[in-house]
Tab-separated table of C-alpha atoms in Angstrom:
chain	number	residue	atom	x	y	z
A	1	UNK	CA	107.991	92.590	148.196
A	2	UNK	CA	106.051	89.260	146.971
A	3	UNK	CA	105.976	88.279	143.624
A	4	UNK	CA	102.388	87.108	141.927
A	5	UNK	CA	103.312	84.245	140.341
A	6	UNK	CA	99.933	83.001	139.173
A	7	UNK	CA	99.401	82.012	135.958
A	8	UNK	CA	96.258	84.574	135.215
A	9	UNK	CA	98.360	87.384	136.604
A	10	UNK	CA	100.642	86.649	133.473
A	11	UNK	CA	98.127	85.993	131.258
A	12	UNK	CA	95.917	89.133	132.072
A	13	UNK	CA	99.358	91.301	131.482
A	14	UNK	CA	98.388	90.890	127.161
A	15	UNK	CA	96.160	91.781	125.654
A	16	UNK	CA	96.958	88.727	122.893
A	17	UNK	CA	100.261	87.304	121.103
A	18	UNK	CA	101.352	88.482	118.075
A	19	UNK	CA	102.357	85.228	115.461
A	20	UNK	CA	105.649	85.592	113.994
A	21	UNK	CA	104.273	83.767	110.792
A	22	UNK	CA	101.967	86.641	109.668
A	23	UNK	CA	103.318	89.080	107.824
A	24	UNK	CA	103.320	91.015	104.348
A	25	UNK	CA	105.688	92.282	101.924
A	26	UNK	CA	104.393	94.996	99.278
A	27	UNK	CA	106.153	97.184	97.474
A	28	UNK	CA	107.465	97.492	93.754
A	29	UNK	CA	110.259	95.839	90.954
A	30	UNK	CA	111.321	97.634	88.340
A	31	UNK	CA	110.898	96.659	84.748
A	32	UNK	CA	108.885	93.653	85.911
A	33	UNK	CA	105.670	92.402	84.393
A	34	UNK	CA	102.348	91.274	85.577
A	35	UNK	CA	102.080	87.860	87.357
A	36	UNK	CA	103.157	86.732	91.004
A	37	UNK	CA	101.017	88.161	93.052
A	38	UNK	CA	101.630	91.793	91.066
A	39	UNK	CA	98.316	94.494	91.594
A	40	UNK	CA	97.138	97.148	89.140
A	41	UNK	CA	99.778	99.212	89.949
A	42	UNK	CA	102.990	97.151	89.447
A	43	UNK	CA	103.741	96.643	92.864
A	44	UNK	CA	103.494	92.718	94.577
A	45	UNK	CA	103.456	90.848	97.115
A	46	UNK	CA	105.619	88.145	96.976
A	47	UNK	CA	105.866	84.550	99.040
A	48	UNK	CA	108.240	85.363	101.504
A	49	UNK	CA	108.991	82.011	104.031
A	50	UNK	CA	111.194	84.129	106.558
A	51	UNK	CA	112.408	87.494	107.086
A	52	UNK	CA	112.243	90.069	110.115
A	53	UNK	CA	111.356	93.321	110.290
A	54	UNK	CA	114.120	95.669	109.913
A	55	UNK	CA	116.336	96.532	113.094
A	56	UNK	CA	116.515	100.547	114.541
A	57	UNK	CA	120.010	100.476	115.113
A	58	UNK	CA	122.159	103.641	116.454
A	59	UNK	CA	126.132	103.583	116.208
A	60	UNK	CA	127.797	104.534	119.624
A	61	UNK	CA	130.286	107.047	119.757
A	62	UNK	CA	133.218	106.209	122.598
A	63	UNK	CA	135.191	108.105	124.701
A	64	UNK	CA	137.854	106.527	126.645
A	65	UNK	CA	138.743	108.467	130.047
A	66	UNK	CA	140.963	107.155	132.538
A	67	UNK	CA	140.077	103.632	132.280
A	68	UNK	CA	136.554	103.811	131.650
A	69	UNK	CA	134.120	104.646	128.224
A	70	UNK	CA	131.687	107.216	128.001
A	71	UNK	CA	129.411	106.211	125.244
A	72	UNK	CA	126.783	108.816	123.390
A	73	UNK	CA	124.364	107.999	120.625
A	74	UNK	CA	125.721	107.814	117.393
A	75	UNK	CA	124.417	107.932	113.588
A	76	UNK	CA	121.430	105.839	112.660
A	77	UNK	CA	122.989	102.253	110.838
A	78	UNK	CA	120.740	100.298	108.492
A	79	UNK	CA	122.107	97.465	108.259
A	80	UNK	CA	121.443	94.905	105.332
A	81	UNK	CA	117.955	93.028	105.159
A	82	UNK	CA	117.397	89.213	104.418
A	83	UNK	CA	114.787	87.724	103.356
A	84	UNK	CA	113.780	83.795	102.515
A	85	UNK	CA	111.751	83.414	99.226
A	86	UNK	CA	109.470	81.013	97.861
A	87	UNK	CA	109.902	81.206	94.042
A	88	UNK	CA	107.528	80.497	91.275
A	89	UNK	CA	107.028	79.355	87.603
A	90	UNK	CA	104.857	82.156	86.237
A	91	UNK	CA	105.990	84.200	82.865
A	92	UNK	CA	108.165	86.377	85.132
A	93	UNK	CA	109.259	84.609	88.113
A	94	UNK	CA	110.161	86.204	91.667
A	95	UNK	CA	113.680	85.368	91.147
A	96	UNK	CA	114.077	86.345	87.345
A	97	UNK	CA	112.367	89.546	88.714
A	98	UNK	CA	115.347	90.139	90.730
A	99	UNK	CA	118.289	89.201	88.653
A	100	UNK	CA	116.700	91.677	85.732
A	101	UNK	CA	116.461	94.387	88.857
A	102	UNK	CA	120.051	93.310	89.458
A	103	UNK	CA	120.882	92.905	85.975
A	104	UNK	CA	119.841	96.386	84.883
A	105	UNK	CA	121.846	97.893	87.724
A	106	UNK	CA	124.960	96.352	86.671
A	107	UNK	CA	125.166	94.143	83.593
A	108	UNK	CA	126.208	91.001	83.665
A	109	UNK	CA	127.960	91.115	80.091
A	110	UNK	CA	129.303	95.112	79.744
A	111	UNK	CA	129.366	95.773	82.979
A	112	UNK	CA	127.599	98.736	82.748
A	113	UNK	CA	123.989	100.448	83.997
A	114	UNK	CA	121.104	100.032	81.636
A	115	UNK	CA	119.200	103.288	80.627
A	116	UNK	CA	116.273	101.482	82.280
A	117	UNK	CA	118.532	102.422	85.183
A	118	UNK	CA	119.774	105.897	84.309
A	119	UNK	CA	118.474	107.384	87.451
A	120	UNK	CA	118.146	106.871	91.078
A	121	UNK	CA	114.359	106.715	90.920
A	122	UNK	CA	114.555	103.746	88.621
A	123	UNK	CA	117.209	101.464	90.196
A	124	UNK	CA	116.145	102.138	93.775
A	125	UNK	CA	113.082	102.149	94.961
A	126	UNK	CA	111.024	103.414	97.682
A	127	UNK	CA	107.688	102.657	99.885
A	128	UNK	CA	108.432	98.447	100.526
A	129	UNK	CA	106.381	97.803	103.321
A	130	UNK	CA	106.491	95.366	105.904
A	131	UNK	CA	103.747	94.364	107.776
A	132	UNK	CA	103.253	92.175	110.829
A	133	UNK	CA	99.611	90.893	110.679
A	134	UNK	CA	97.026	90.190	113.615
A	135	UNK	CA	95.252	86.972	113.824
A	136	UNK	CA	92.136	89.036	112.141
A	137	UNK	CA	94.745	89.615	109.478
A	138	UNK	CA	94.704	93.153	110.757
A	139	UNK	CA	98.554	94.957	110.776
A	140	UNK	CA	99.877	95.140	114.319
A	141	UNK	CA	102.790	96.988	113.117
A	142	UNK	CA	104.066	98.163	109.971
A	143	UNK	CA	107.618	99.765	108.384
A	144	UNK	CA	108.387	101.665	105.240
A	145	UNK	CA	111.847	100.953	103.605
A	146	UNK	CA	113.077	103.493	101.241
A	147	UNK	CA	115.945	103.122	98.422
A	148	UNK	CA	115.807	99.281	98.340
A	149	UNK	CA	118.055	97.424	95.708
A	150	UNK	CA	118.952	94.263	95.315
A	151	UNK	CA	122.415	93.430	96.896
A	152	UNK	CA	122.574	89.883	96.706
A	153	UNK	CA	119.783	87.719	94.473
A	154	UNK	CA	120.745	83.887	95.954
A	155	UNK	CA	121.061	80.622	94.213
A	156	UNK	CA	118.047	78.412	94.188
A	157	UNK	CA	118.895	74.768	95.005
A	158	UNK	CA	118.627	72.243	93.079
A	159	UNK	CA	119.143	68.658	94.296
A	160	UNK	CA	117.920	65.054	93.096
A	161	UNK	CA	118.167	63.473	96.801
A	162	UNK	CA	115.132	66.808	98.212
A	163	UNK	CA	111.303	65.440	97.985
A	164	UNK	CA	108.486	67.299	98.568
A	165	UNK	CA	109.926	70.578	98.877
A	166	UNK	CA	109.493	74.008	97.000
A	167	UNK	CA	111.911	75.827	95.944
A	168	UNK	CA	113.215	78.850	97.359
A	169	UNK	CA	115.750	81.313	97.784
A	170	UNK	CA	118.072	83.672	99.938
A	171	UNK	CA	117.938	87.915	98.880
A	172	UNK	CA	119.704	90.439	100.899
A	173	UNK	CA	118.300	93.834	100.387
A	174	UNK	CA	120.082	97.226	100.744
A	175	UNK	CA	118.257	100.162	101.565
A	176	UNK	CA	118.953	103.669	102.693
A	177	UNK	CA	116.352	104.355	105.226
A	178	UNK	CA	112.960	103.116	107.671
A	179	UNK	CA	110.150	105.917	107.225
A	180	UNK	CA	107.121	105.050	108.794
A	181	UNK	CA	107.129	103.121	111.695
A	182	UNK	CA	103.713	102.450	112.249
A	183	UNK	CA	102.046	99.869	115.719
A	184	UNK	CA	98.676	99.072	116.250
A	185	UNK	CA	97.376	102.206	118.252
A	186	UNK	CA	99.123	104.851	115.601
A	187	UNK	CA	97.149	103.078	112.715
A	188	UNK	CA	94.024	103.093	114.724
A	189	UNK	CA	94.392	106.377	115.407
A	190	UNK	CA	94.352	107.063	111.746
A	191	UNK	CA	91.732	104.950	110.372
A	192	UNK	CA	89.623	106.173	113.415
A	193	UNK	CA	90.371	109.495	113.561
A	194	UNK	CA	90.912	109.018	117.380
């Protein structure tokens, strides 16, 4: 068997490449006011400089026998998410944002929950979406994160010796679930009807 190792034949294979620097992040902050990017319905979209869409992974389950492992699928793991952020100096900034989400979760001071945060709907919250984006800035694929909370809010930088640079900083998002894995043909096939 021969191997067609001309360059068209490889090209021809895609249809085009995907860009790993376009992408979205929507989704909503508790207890957070207008500015940032935020649209008429409290959600945002914040300045995100890295992050990946979320991982599928499945736990194995092991069975030793006689030397050997027989593995079977295990329980769906969702692991922790991080994300790189470029803060901001509006009235509420990306990063305040976060440490009040944090804050009202478990205070600082009486280490206790707020009654902002008496319930699960209004510490966690659900529907974050992230989107990769075409080069027509339309989504190529798309995942729905439900019960995110802040794990870890990161420490922003500061140093006299860095020029030119914006600040940013580290988060690492729980969450309890992916809904709504979406690719290009399944959203076409919506917004079509086809």
């Amino acid at each position: 068997m021969s191997c067609d190792s001309k360059i068209s034949t490889f090209r021809d294979a895609f249809t085009s490449f995907p860009r790993g620097n376009r992408y979205s992040i929507s989704g909503q902050i508790p207890n957070s006011n207008n500015g940032w990017g935020n649209d008429n319905t409290g959600g945002f979209h914040i300045h995100a400089l890295a992050l990946n869409v979320p991982p599928a992974n499945l736990t194995t389950l092991r069975y030793n026998y006689r030397g050997r492992t027989l593995k079977n699928p295990g329980d769906r793991l969702f692991p922790f998410w991080n994300v790189t952020i470029l803060d901001d100096t509006g009235t509420d900034t990306v990063w305040e944002a976060f440490h009040k989400w944090s804050n009202s979760i478990n205070d600082h001071d009486s280490n206790l929950r707020t009654t902002s945060a008496s319930s699960y709907d209004s510490y966690k919250q659900n529907g974050w979406i992230v989107k990769q984006l075409g080069l027509n800035g339309d989504t190529i694929k798309s995942v729905t994160l439900e019960g995110c909370f802040p794990y870890i809010v990161g420490p922003i930088e500061l140093d006299m010796n860095q020029k030119n640079t914006v600040c940013q900083f580290s988060m690492v998002i729980a969450y309890d679930s992916v809904v709504d894995v979406f690719t290009k043909d399944i959203i076409h096939s919506i917004v079509t009807g086809k």
